[in-house]
mmCIF file of C-alpha atoms and ligand atoms in Angstrom:
data_model
loop_
_atom_site.group_PDB
_atom_site.id
_atom_site.type_symbol
_atom_site.label_atom_id
_atom_site.label_comp_id
_atom_site.label_asym_id
_atom_site.label_seq_id
_atom_site.Cartn_x
_atom_site.Cartn_y
_atom_site.Cartn_z
ATOM 1 C CA MET A 1 159.339 -79.299 3.143
ATOM 2 C CA PRO A 2 156.589 -80.744 1.663
ATOM 3 C CA LEU A 3 154.159 -78.911 -0.672
ATOM 4 C CA ASN A 4 150.935 -78.397 0.637
ATOM 5 C CA ILE A 5 148.439 -78.746 -2.383
ATOM 6 C CA LEU A 6 144.636 -77.833 -1.593
ATOM 7 C CA VAL A 7 142.335 -79.547 -4.121
ATOM 8 C CA VAL A 8 138.717 -78.419 -4.803
ATOM 9 C CA GLU A 9 137.109 -81.204 -6.222
ATOM 10 C CA ASP A 10 134.038 -82.841 -5.613
ATOM 11 C CA SER A 11 134.692 -86.187 -7.283
ATOM 12 C CA GLU A 12 136.529 -88.645 -4.639
ATOM 13 C CA LEU A 13 137.751 -90.665 -7.722
ATOM 14 C CA ASP A 14 139.210 -87.767 -9.808
ATOM 15 C CA TYR A 15 141.274 -86.573 -6.550
ATOM 16 C CA GLU A 16 142.819 -89.804 -6.152
ATOM 17 C CA LEU A 17 143.740 -90.074 -10.075
ATOM 18 C CA LEU A 18 145.371 -86.602 -9.227
ATOM 19 C CA VAL A 19 146.976 -87.662 -6.464
ATOM 20 C CA ALA A 20 148.241 -90.812 -8.180
ATOM 21 C CA THR A 21 149.504 -88.704 -10.913
ATOM 22 C CA LEU A 22 151.152 -86.479 -8.991
ATOM 23 C CA SER A 23 153.347 -89.011 -7.189
ATOM 24 C CA ARG A 24 153.865 -91.169 -10.161
ATOM 25 C CA GLU A 25 155.803 -87.698 -11.734
ATOM 26 C CA GLY A 26 157.529 -87.960 -8.317
ATOM 27 C CA LEU A 27 155.717 -85.183 -6.602
ATOM 28 C CA ARG A 28 154.701 -86.235 -3.142
ATOM 29 C CA PRO A 29 152.668 -83.082 -1.693
ATOM 30 C CA SER A 30 150.698 -83.200 1.488
ATOM 31 C CA THR A 31 147.288 -82.736 -0.280
ATOM 32 C CA THR A 32 143.721 -81.797 1.280
ATOM 33 C CA ARG A 33 140.543 -82.080 -0.500
ATOM 34 C CA VAL A 34 137.830 -79.621 -0.345
ATOM 35 C CA GLU A 35 134.479 -79.199 -1.887
ATOM 36 C CA ASP A 36 133.172 -75.292 -1.300
ATOM 37 C CA GLU A 37 134.294 -71.867 -0.460
ATOM 38 C CA THR A 38 134.139 -72.586 3.845
ATOM 39 C CA GLY A 39 136.350 -76.196 2.846
ATOM 40 C CA MET A 40 138.912 -73.642 1.231
ATOM 41 C CA ARG A 41 138.768 -71.152 3.858
ATOM 42 C CA ASP A 42 138.985 -73.716 6.530
ATOM 43 C CA ALA A 43 142.268 -75.104 4.951
ATOM 44 C CA PHE A 44 143.785 -71.985 4.543
ATOM 45 C CA ALA A 45 143.161 -70.878 8.204
ATOM 46 C CA LYS A 46 144.570 -74.055 9.409
ATOM 47 C CA ALA A 47 147.816 -74.292 7.375
ATOM 48 C CA ARG A 48 149.912 -73.098 4.752
ATOM 49 C CA VAL A 49 148.880 -73.551 1.025
ATOM 50 C CA ASP A 50 151.169 -73.293 -1.553
ATOM 51 C CA ALA A 51 148.848 -74.036 -4.596
ATOM 52 C CA VAL A 52 145.353 -74.882 -5.401
ATOM 53 C CA ILE A 53 144.334 -77.015 -7.682
ATOM 54 C CA THR A 54 140.583 -76.603 -8.668
ATOM 55 C CA ASP A 55 138.140 -78.600 -10.724
ATOM 56 C CA HIS A 56 136.273 -76.167 -12.668
ATOM 57 C CA ASN A 57 132.760 -77.921 -12.475
ATOM 58 C CA LEU A 58 131.747 -78.327 -8.850
ATOM 59 C CA PRO A 59 128.408 -78.672 -7.364
ATOM 60 C CA ARG A 60 128.181 -75.477 -5.440
ATOM 61 C CA PHE A 61 130.940 -73.899 -6.869
ATOM 62 C CA ASP A 62 133.135 -73.405 -10.085
ATOM 63 C CA SER A 63 136.769 -72.842 -10.381
ATOM 64 C CA PHE A 64 136.331 -68.956 -11.188
ATOM 65 C CA ALA A 65 134.661 -68.894 -7.616
ATOM 66 C CA SER A 66 137.499 -70.879 -6.250
ATOM 67 C CA LEU A 67 140.020 -68.842 -8.078
ATOM 68 C CA LYS A 68 138.713 -65.801 -6.495
ATOM 69 C CA VAL A 69 138.994 -67.079 -2.860
ATOM 70 C CA ALA A 70 142.166 -68.187 -3.389
ATOM 71 C CA LYS A 71 143.595 -65.024 -4.419
ATOM 72 C CA SER A 72 141.597 -62.974 -1.859
ATOM 73 C CA ILE A 73 143.613 -64.591 0.773
ATOM 74 C CA ASP A 74 146.772 -64.872 -1.114
ATOM 75 C CA ALA A 75 146.854 -62.762 -4.100
ATOM 76 C CA ASP A 76 150.193 -64.718 -5.548
ATOM 77 C CA ILE A 77 149.116 -68.187 -4.895
ATOM 78 C CA PRO A 78 149.408 -70.605 -8.096
ATOM 79 C CA VAL A 79 146.173 -71.908 -9.308
ATOM 80 C CA ILE A 80 145.533 -74.433 -11.872
ATOM 81 C CA VAL A 81 142.010 -74.937 -13.390
ATOM 82 C CA LEU A 82 141.302 -78.895 -13.758
ATOM 83 C CA SER A 83 138.878 -79.256 -16.286
ATOM 84 C CA GLY A 84 136.886 -82.366 -17.510
ATOM 85 C CA GLU A 85 135.541 -80.482 -20.879
ATOM 86 C CA MET A 86 138.031 -79.060 -23.533
ATOM 87 C CA SER A 87 136.911 -75.709 -23.892
ATOM 88 C CA GLU A 88 139.347 -72.826 -25.629
ATOM 89 C CA ASP A 89 137.391 -70.054 -24.563
ATOM 90 C CA LEU A 90 136.805 -71.397 -20.748
ATOM 91 C CA ALA A 91 140.918 -71.973 -20.733
ATOM 92 C CA VAL A 92 141.344 -68.601 -21.869
ATOM 93 C CA ALA A 93 138.902 -67.233 -19.069
ATOM 94 C CA SER A 94 140.245 -69.004 -16.652
ATOM 95 C CA LEU A 95 144.052 -67.298 -17.789
ATOM 96 C CA HIS A 96 142.613 -63.918 -17.656
ATOM 97 C CA ALA A 97 140.989 -64.859 -14.275
ATOM 98 C CA GLY A 98 144.421 -64.829 -12.736
ATOM 99 C CA ALA A 99 144.916 -68.823 -13.189
ATOM 100 C CA ASP A 100 148.087 -70.333 -13.602
ATOM 101 C CA ASP A 101 147.708 -72.855 -16.094
ATOM 102 C CA PHE A 102 144.393 -74.769 -17.575
ATOM 103 C CA VAL A 103 144.603 -79.011 -17.678
ATOM 104 C CA LEU A 104 142.286 -81.239 -19.216
ATOM 105 C CA LYS A 105 141.395 -84.265 -17.137
ATOM 106 C CA THR A 106 142.171 -86.531 -20.191
ATOM 107 C CA ARG A 107 145.699 -85.109 -20.199
ATOM 108 C CA MET A 108 146.125 -85.588 -16.357
ATOM 109 C CA PHE A 109 149.638 -86.370 -17.195
ATOM 110 C CA ARG A 110 150.668 -82.046 -17.566
ATOM 111 C CA ILE A 111 149.605 -81.584 -14.044
ATOM 112 C CA ALA A 112 153.153 -82.251 -12.482
ATOM 113 C CA ALA A 113 154.893 -80.010 -14.851
ATOM 114 C CA ALA A 114 152.120 -77.014 -14.512
ATOM 115 C CA LEU A 115 152.350 -77.638 -10.786
ATOM 116 C CA GLN A 116 156.164 -76.917 -10.870
ATOM 117 C CA GLN A 117 156.034 -73.894 -13.624
ATOM 118 C CA SER A 118 153.247 -72.524 -11.624
ATOM 119 C CA LEU A 119 155.193 -73.047 -8.393
ATOM 120 C CA LYS A 120 158.204 -70.890 -10.122
ATOM 121 C CA ALA A 121 155.949 -68.292 -11.501
ATOM 122 C CA ALA A 122 154.365 -67.503 -8.347
ATOM 123 C CA GLY A 123 157.418 -67.388 -6.520
ATOM 124 C CA ALA A 124 158.507 -64.671 -9.227
ATOM 125 C CA ARG A 125 155.375 -62.933 -8.327
ATOM 126 C CA ARG A 126 156.237 -62.862 -4.959
ATOM 127 C CA ASP A 127 159.583 -61.732 -5.143
ATOM 128 C CA ALA A 128 158.544 -58.798 -7.174
ATOM 129 C CA ARG A 129 155.867 -57.843 -5.100
ATOM 130 C CA ASN A 130 158.441 -58.107 -1.818
ATOM 131 C CA ALA A 131 161.101 -56.090 -3.762
ATOM 132 C CA VAL A 132 158.202 -53.371 -4.987
ATOM 133 C CA ALA A 133 156.987 -53.136 -1.087
ATOM 134 C CA ALA A 134 160.864 -52.894 -0.074
ATOM 135 C CA LEU A 135 161.526 -50.322 -2.231
ATOM 136 C CA ALA A 136 158.411 -48.468 -1.151
ATOM 137 C CA GLN A 137 159.546 -48.515 2.360
ATOM 138 C CA SER A 138 163.155 -47.551 1.917
ATOM 139 C CA GLU A 139 161.698 -44.600 -0.100
ATOM 140 C CA ALA A 140 159.424 -43.759 2.676
ATOM 141 C CA LYS A 141 162.332 -43.500 5.122
ATOM 142 C CA LEU A 142 164.463 -41.858 2.716
ATOM 143 C CA HIS A 143 161.396 -39.005 2.331
ATOM 144 C CA ALA A 144 161.253 -38.935 6.267
ATOM 145 C CA LEU A 145 164.473 -39.176 6.871
ATOM 146 C CA THR A 146 164.604 -35.777 4.284
ATOM 147 C CA GLN A 147 161.837 -34.200 6.039
ATOM 148 C CA HIS A 148 163.568 -34.629 9.648
ATOM 149 C CA LEU A 149 166.716 -33.181 7.949
ATOM 150 C CA GLU A 150 165.329 -30.460 6.626
ATOM 151 C CA SER A 151 163.747 -29.375 10.142
ATOM 152 C CA ALA A 152 166.883 -30.054 11.944
ATOM 153 C CA LYS A 153 168.473 -27.931 9.544
ATOM 154 C CA GLU A 154 165.909 -25.102 10.009
ATOM 155 C CA ASP A 155 166.261 -25.239 13.889
ATOM 156 C CA GLU A 156 169.704 -25.445 13.902
ATOM 157 C CA ARG A 157 169.569 -22.257 11.448
ATOM 158 C CA ARG A 158 167.334 -20.677 13.810
ATOM 159 C CA ALA A 159 169.332 -21.433 16.895
ATOM 160 C CA ILE A 160 172.339 -19.650 14.939
ATOM 161 C CA ALA A 161 170.619 -16.491 13.996
ATOM 162 C CA GLN A 162 168.998 -16.475 17.823
ATOM 163 C CA GLU A 163 173.024 -16.324 18.778
ATOM 164 C CA ILE A 164 173.827 -14.053 16.141
ATOM 165 C CA HIS A 165 170.810 -11.695 17.344
ATOM 166 C CA ASP A 166 171.712 -11.855 20.929
ATOM 167 C CA ASP A 167 175.274 -11.644 21.465
ATOM 168 C CA ILE A 168 177.207 -10.011 18.108
ATOM 169 C CA GLY A 169 173.794 -7.873 17.867
ATOM 170 C CA GLY A 170 174.129 -6.987 21.424
ATOM 171 C CA ALA A 171 177.581 -5.997 21.331
ATOM 172 C CA LEU A 172 177.434 -4.040 17.883
ATOM 173 C CA THR A 173 174.309 -1.923 19.396
ATOM 174 C CA ALA A 174 176.565 -1.495 22.720
ATOM 175 C CA LEU A 175 179.801 -0.379 20.489
ATOM 176 C CA LYS A 176 177.464 1.975 18.853
ATOM 177 C CA PHE A 177 176.600 3.827 21.899
ATOM 178 C CA GLU A 178 180.340 3.650 23.103
ATOM 179 C CA LEU A 179 181.269 4.935 20.147
ATOM 180 C CA VAL A 180 179.120 8.102 20.411
ATOM 181 C CA ARG A 181 180.125 8.595 23.606
ATOM 182 C CA LEU A 182 183.831 8.827 22.753
ATOM 183 C CA LYS A 183 182.858 11.167 19.625
ATOM 184 C CA ARG A 184 181.743 13.696 22.073
ATOM 185 C CA THR A 185 184.296 13.312 24.716
ATOM 186 C CA VAL A 186 187.405 13.146 22.201
ATOM 187 C CA ARG A 187 188.345 16.797 21.337
ATOM 188 C CA ASP A 188 191.510 15.914 19.036
ATOM 189 C CA ALA A 189 190.569 17.053 15.606
ATOM 190 C CA GLY A 190 192.774 14.263 14.040
ATOM 191 C CA ALA A 191 191.056 11.338 15.986
ATOM 192 C CA GLN A 192 187.867 12.647 13.834
ATOM 193 C CA PRO A 193 188.400 10.610 10.734
ATOM 194 C CA HIS A 194 189.303 7.832 12.261
ATOM 195 C CA LEU A 195 186.407 7.914 14.445
ATOM 196 C CA ASP A 196 184.556 8.092 11.443
ATOM 197 C CA SER A 197 185.719 5.445 9.474
ATOM 198 C CA ILE A 198 185.142 3.125 12.919
ATOM 199 C CA SER A 199 181.573 4.427 13.184
ATOM 200 C CA GLN A 200 181.109 3.265 8.974
ATOM 201 C CA LEU A 201 182.784 -0.038 9.642
ATOM 202 C CA LEU A 202 180.645 -0.892 12.856
ATOM 203 C CA GLU A 203 177.592 0.182 10.492
ATOM 204 C CA SER A 204 178.493 -2.404 7.740
ATOM 205 C CA ALA A 205 179.182 -4.837 10.598
ATOM 206 C CA VAL A 206 175.522 -4.412 11.698
ATOM 207 C CA VAL A 207 174.385 -4.520 8.271
ATOM 208 C CA ALA A 208 176.197 -7.822 7.495
ATOM 209 C CA SER A 209 174.989 -9.393 10.820
ATOM 210 C CA HIS A 210 171.432 -8.782 9.664
ATOM 211 C CA ARG A 211 171.751 -10.108 6.297
ATOM 212 C CA ILE A 212 173.461 -13.175 7.946
ATOM 213 C CA GLN A 213 170.487 -13.738 10.442
ATOM 214 C CA HIS A 214 167.961 -12.860 7.777
ATOM 215 C CA ALA A 215 169.345 -15.693 5.669
ATOM 216 C CA LEU A 216 169.453 -18.249 8.379
ATOM 217 C CA ARG A 217 166.366 -17.304 9.792
ATOM 218 C CA PRO A 218 164.166 -16.328 6.766
ATOM 219 C CA ALA A 219 161.796 -13.637 7.691
ATOM 220 C CA VAL A 220 159.070 -15.989 6.158
ATOM 221 C CA LEU A 221 158.683 -17.425 9.697
ATOM 222 C CA ASP A 222 158.267 -13.939 10.804
ATOM 223 C CA ALA A 223 156.877 -11.277 8.372
ATOM 224 C CA GLY A 224 154.898 -14.052 5.784
ATOM 225 C CA LEU A 225 156.039 -15.660 2.794
ATOM 226 C CA VAL A 226 155.336 -12.603 0.184
ATOM 227 C CA PRO A 227 157.321 -9.890 2.371
ATOM 228 C CA ALA A 228 160.029 -12.687 2.377
ATOM 229 C CA LEU A 229 160.224 -13.438 -0.978
ATOM 230 C CA GLU A 230 159.942 -9.736 -1.856
ATOM 231 C CA TRP A 231 162.904 -9.395 0.313
ATOM 232 C CA LEU A 232 164.766 -12.047 -1.138
ATOM 233 C CA ALA A 233 164.356 -11.109 -4.971
ATOM 234 C CA ARG A 234 165.523 -7.542 -3.505
ATOM 235 C CA GLY A 235 168.749 -8.754 -2.300
ATOM 236 C CA PHE A 236 169.225 -11.258 -5.244
ATOM 237 C CA GLY A 237 168.491 -8.371 -7.583
ATOM 238 C CA GLU A 238 170.768 -5.671 -5.887
ATOM 239 C CA ARG A 239 173.730 -8.338 -5.378
ATOM 240 C CA SER A 240 173.922 -10.314 -8.968
ATOM 241 C CA GLY A 241 173.079 -7.122 -10.772
ATOM 242 C CA ILE A 242 170.444 -9.429 -12.838
ATOM 243 C CA GLN A 243 166.858 -7.881 -13.016
ATOM 244 C CA ILE A 244 163.948 -9.902 -11.494
ATOM 245 C CA ASP A 245 160.624 -9.175 -10.751
ATOM 246 C CA PHE A 246 158.219 -11.106 -8.092
ATOM 247 C CA GLN A 247 154.611 -11.161 -8.654
ATOM 248 C CA ALA A 248 152.129 -13.306 -6.111
ATOM 249 C CA ASN A 249 148.438 -13.463 -6.951
ATOM 250 C CA ARG A 250 147.555 -12.706 -2.870
ATOM 251 C CA ASP A 251 148.794 -10.733 -0.521
ATOM 252 C CA GLU A 252 148.906 -13.441 2.321
ATOM 253 C CA PHE A 253 148.877 -17.138 1.672
ATOM 254 C CA GLU A 254 147.356 -19.756 4.561
ATOM 255 C CA ILE A 255 150.037 -21.762 4.835
ATOM 256 C CA ALA A 256 151.952 -23.837 7.395
ATOM 257 C CA PRO A 257 155.134 -22.489 8.345
ATOM 258 C CA ASP A 258 157.221 -25.695 7.201
ATOM 259 C CA ARG A 259 155.952 -25.440 3.808
ATOM 260 C CA ALA A 260 156.039 -21.212 3.993
ATOM 261 C CA ALA A 261 159.907 -22.482 4.735
ATOM 262 C CA ALA A 262 160.352 -25.214 2.044
ATOM 263 C CA LEU A 263 159.109 -22.476 -0.502
ATOM 264 C CA TYR A 264 161.259 -20.118 0.789
ATOM 265 C CA ARG A 265 164.222 -22.174 0.540
ATOM 266 C CA VAL A 266 163.266 -23.564 -3.125
ATOM 267 C CA ALA A 267 163.111 -20.212 -4.117
ATOM 268 C CA GLN A 268 166.619 -19.169 -2.597
ATOM 269 C CA GLU A 269 168.096 -22.413 -4.195
ATOM 270 C CA ALA A 270 166.875 -21.530 -7.664
ATOM 271 C CA LEU A 271 167.929 -17.745 -7.298
ATOM 272 C CA THR A 272 171.364 -19.383 -6.409
ATOM 273 C CA ASN A 273 171.397 -21.785 -9.364
ATOM 274 C CA ILE A 274 170.494 -18.669 -11.555
ATOM 275 C CA ARG A 275 173.629 -16.789 -10.153
ATOM 276 C CA LYS A 276 176.200 -19.821 -10.344
ATOM 277 C CA HIS A 277 175.017 -21.439 -13.847
ATOM 278 C CA ALA A 278 172.375 -19.266 -15.874
ATOM 279 C CA ASN A 279 174.161 -16.085 -16.926
ATOM 280 C CA ALA A 280 170.641 -14.655 -17.332
ATOM 281 C CA THR A 281 169.892 -11.315 -17.509
ATOM 282 C CA HIS A 282 166.177 -11.153 -16.098
ATOM 283 C CA VAL A 283 164.369 -13.414 -13.726
ATOM 284 C CA HIS A 284 160.675 -14.012 -13.584
ATOM 285 C CA MET A 285 159.254 -15.090 -9.842
ATOM 286 C CA GLN A 286 155.659 -15.925 -9.249
ATOM 287 C CA LEU A 287 153.912 -17.462 -6.195
ATOM 288 C CA PHE A 288 150.268 -18.073 -6.466
ATOM 289 C CA ALA A 289 147.710 -20.277 -4.884
ATOM 290 C CA LEU A 290 145.429 -22.491 -7.209
ATOM 291 C CA GLY A 291 143.074 -25.377 -5.852
ATOM 292 C CA ASN A 292 144.894 -26.707 -3.156
ATOM 293 C CA GLU A 293 148.095 -25.862 -3.907
ATOM 294 C CA VAL A 294 150.627 -22.928 -3.964
ATOM 295 C CA THR A 295 153.354 -22.991 -6.542
ATOM 296 C CA LEU A 296 156.426 -21.479 -6.777
ATOM 297 C CA GLU A 297 157.702 -20.780 -10.214
ATOM 298 C CA VAL A 298 160.970 -19.362 -10.896
ATOM 299 C CA GLN A 299 161.698 -18.095 -14.335
ATOM 300 C CA ASP A 300 165.207 -16.835 -16.047
ATOM 301 C CA ASP A 301 166.526 -15.964 -19.660
ATOM 302 C CA GLY A 302 169.785 -18.066 -19.348
ATOM 303 C CA HIS A 303 171.463 -20.248 -21.684
ATOM 304 C CA GLY A 304 169.682 -23.221 -19.823
ATOM 305 C CA PHE A 305 170.895 -26.917 -19.741
ATOM 306 C CA ASP A 306 169.977 -30.280 -20.702
ATOM 307 C CA PRO A 307 167.911 -32.088 -18.160
ATOM 308 C CA ALA A 308 168.952 -35.056 -18.880
ATOM 309 C CA SER A 309 172.520 -34.314 -17.756
ATOM 310 C CA LEU A 310 170.950 -34.393 -14.029
ATOM 311 C CA GLN A 311 170.772 -37.849 -14.320
ATOM 312 C CA VAL A 312 174.822 -38.121 -14.937
ATOM 313 C CA THR A 313 175.543 -35.248 -12.495
ATOM 314 C CA PRO A 314 172.875 -34.772 -10.082
ATOM 315 C CA GLY A 315 173.168 -31.970 -7.742
ATOM 316 C CA PHE A 316 171.693 -31.611 -4.367
ATOM 317 C CA GLY A 317 169.798 -28.624 -5.129
ATOM 318 C CA VAL A 318 167.484 -29.762 -7.915
ATOM 319 C CA ASN A 319 167.101 -33.380 -6.350
ATOM 320 C CA GLY A 320 166.510 -31.377 -2.670
ATOM 321 C CA MET A 321 163.692 -29.607 -4.488
ATOM 322 C CA MET A 322 162.347 -32.853 -5.912
ATOM 323 C CA GLU A 323 162.471 -34.578 -2.624
ATOM 324 C CA ARG A 324 160.904 -31.773 -0.572
ATOM 325 C CA ALA A 325 158.446 -31.329 -3.157
ATOM 326 C CA ARG A 326 157.584 -35.453 -2.567
ATOM 327 C CA GLY A 327 157.805 -35.066 1.025
ATOM 328 C CA LEU A 328 155.321 -32.700 1.262
ATOM 329 C CA GLY A 329 152.744 -34.238 -1.157
ATOM 330 C CA GLY A 330 153.202 -31.692 -3.551
ATOM 331 C CA TRP A 331 155.738 -32.026 -6.848
ATOM 332 C CA SER A 332 158.513 -29.871 -8.693
ATOM 333 C CA GLU A 333 160.085 -29.683 -12.032
ATOM 334 C CA VAL A 334 162.964 -28.161 -13.803
ATOM 335 C CA SER A 335 162.249 -27.385 -17.472
ATOM 336 C CA SER A 336 165.332 -26.342 -19.527
ATOM 337 C CA SER A 337 166.798 -27.028 -22.881
ATOM 338 C CA PRO A 338 170.174 -25.369 -24.105
ATOM 339 C CA GLY A 339 169.821 -21.809 -25.252
ATOM 340 C CA ARG A 340 166.694 -21.195 -23.730
ATOM 341 C CA GLY A 341 166.553 -20.618 -20.081
ATOM 342 C CA THR A 342 165.363 -22.237 -17.069
ATOM 343 C CA THR A 343 162.131 -22.703 -15.320
ATOM 344 C CA VAL A 344 161.604 -24.451 -12.167
ATOM 345 C CA MET A 345 158.042 -25.005 -10.628
ATOM 346 C CA PHE A 346 157.624 -26.199 -7.135
ATOM 347 C CA SER A 347 154.095 -27.067 -5.911
ATOM 348 C CA ILE A 348 152.680 -28.179 -2.339
ATOM 349 C CA PRO A 349 149.659 -28.266 -0.791
ATOM 350 C CA PRO A 350 149.555 -25.518 1.763
ATOM 351 C CA LEU A 351 148.239 -27.227 4.777
ATOM 352 C CA LEU A 352 149.331 -30.752 6.044
ATOM 353 C CA GLY A 353 147.096 -33.727 5.371
ATOM 354 C CA GLN A 354 145.844 -32.058 2.237
ATOM 355 C CA PRO A 355 147.208 -34.199 -1.013
ATOM 356 C CA ALA A 356 147.667 -32.476 -4.076
ATOM 357 C CA ILE A 357 145.427 -32.693 -6.756
ATOM 358 C CA GLU A 358 146.963 -35.146 -9.136
ATOM 359 C CA ARG A 359 148.982 -34.119 -12.168
ATOM 360 C CA GLU A 360 147.702 -35.583 -15.355
ATOM 361 C CA ALA A 361 150.653 -37.349 -16.916
ATOM 362 C CA GLU A 362 152.314 -35.570 -19.831
HETATM 363 N N1 ATP B 1 168.957 -21.668 -13.736
HETATM 364 C C1 ATP B 1 170.194 -22.781 -14.454
HETATM 365 N N2 ATP B 1 170.902 -22.119 -15.866
HETATM 366 C C2 ATP B 1 171.492 -22.988 -15.767
HETATM 367 N N3 ATP B 1 171.701 -24.452 -15.578
HETATM 368 C C3 ATP B 1 170.923 -24.625 -14.448
HETATM 369 C C4 ATP B 1 170.559 -23.931 -13.725
HETATM 370 N N4 ATP B 1 169.709 -24.272 -12.609
HETATM 371 C C5 ATP B 1 170.528 -25.587 -12.656
HETATM 372 N N5 ATP B 1 171.306 -26.046 -13.771
HETATM 373 C C6 ATP B 1 172.055 -26.853 -14.109
HETATM 374 O O1 ATP B 1 171.383 -28.118 -12.934
HETATM 375 C C7 ATP B 1 172.867 -28.476 -12.410
HETATM 376 C C8 ATP B 1 172.173 -29.484 -11.054
HETATM 377 O O2 ATP B 1 171.824 -27.972 -10.284
HETATM 378 P P1 ATP B 1 171.689 -28.115 -8.984
HETATM 379 O O3 ATP B 1 171.441 -26.909 -8.128
HETATM 380 O O4 ATP B 1 171.025 -29.494 -8.154
HETATM 381 O O5 ATP B 1 173.380 -28.491 -8.742
HETATM 382 P P2 ATP B 1 174.274 -27.613 -8.460
HETATM 383 O O6 ATP B 1 173.923 -26.419 -8.127
HETATM 384 O O7 ATP B 1 175.414 -27.780 -9.562
HETATM 385 O O8 ATP B 1 175.297 -27.709 -7.064
HETATM 386 P P3 ATP B 1 174.585 -27.530 -5.437
HETATM 387 O O9 ATP B 1 174.199 -29.074 -5.164
HETATM 388 O O10 ATP B 1 175.646 -26.912 -4.758
HETATM 389 O O11 ATP B 1 172.990 -27.150 -5.675
HETATM 390 C C9 ATP B 1 173.682 -27.624 -12.153
HETATM 391 O O12 ATP B 1 175.196 -28.063 -12.084
HETATM 392 C C10 ATP B 1 173.464 -26.701 -13.854
HETATM 393 O O13 ATP B 1 174.356 -27.294 -14.722
HETATM 394 MG MG1 MG B 2 172.356 -25.535 -6.914
#
């Protein structure tokens, strides 16, 4: 494909010299000469332009203006400034303004090499830009997929909880009634201890079924975030024997249900990690609304770990927190060092469409 070069030049003579020089150097581009902004815009609209060579001194225009026009149409296009005057300041200013090269008309023989070099540099710029765009696109897809998975998981859990409630819960309640009736009718004293033990087993099955239902369908979706986290903390303390206190700076948070569920799931994962990895004796969990962010902080006094190790062996837990936070327009951070406990922060805007306040870089 021949190169299409747009030449911004008022002098017909200089234009011919330029074309002749290019062809002497073995380049036979197709060239178009224009003299002003309208000419440039028309040329860009008519055909593909691979590079712009612009005279510096134009009657109605100068190279800074033509550079601006070219870059506004195609940010990566190579632009070479041709100048009749030898000025270092002008050369530097042109390069700062985004020109790829600066060639003196008295040294026109440089133009072919400058053009080839600039085309290569522009190609690299384009590739880099495309790579960044492709990366951003695939990240966006990943976020969307994660969000989708999270909500699908939440739906699935809700459905299972409902089944347990309706089927197993119903059957257990019916069994309890039947057992009471049986106890009344059976007179045999030897049977009573067995009936009592059945009754106890039944009671623990009811408790287990409630526990499973709660874990699957967090009370957060019914009772609100604060009671749900209180319930989670209480259960964690009882089952793990680790002391835990929970504080919230409000009784109620105005928060979208999926965001409340995300905070709850992160608290669940942070507590699971403490049980699995931390060897802690005390956990401090806080929920607070500040500005346009709701933040969960879970702090333990365990043996901590080196967060750099997450690069080597990433778990799904911590990664999931980061991914969730990003997907919801917030941020998450796990800070820890060996011997000094671990703190998990997870902060999101409570309602859709309210971006979190940008954090200052640390
Ligand atoms: N509270 C903590 N105390 C000490 N180490 C922790 C704590 N939380 C996380 N870690 C460390 O960080 C690692 C990554 O945690 P992450 O939750 O991502 O993965 P995991 O718990 O190992 O596996 P899973 O994918 O099941 O969550 C853990 O393996 C552990 O070494
Ligand atoms: Mg984990």
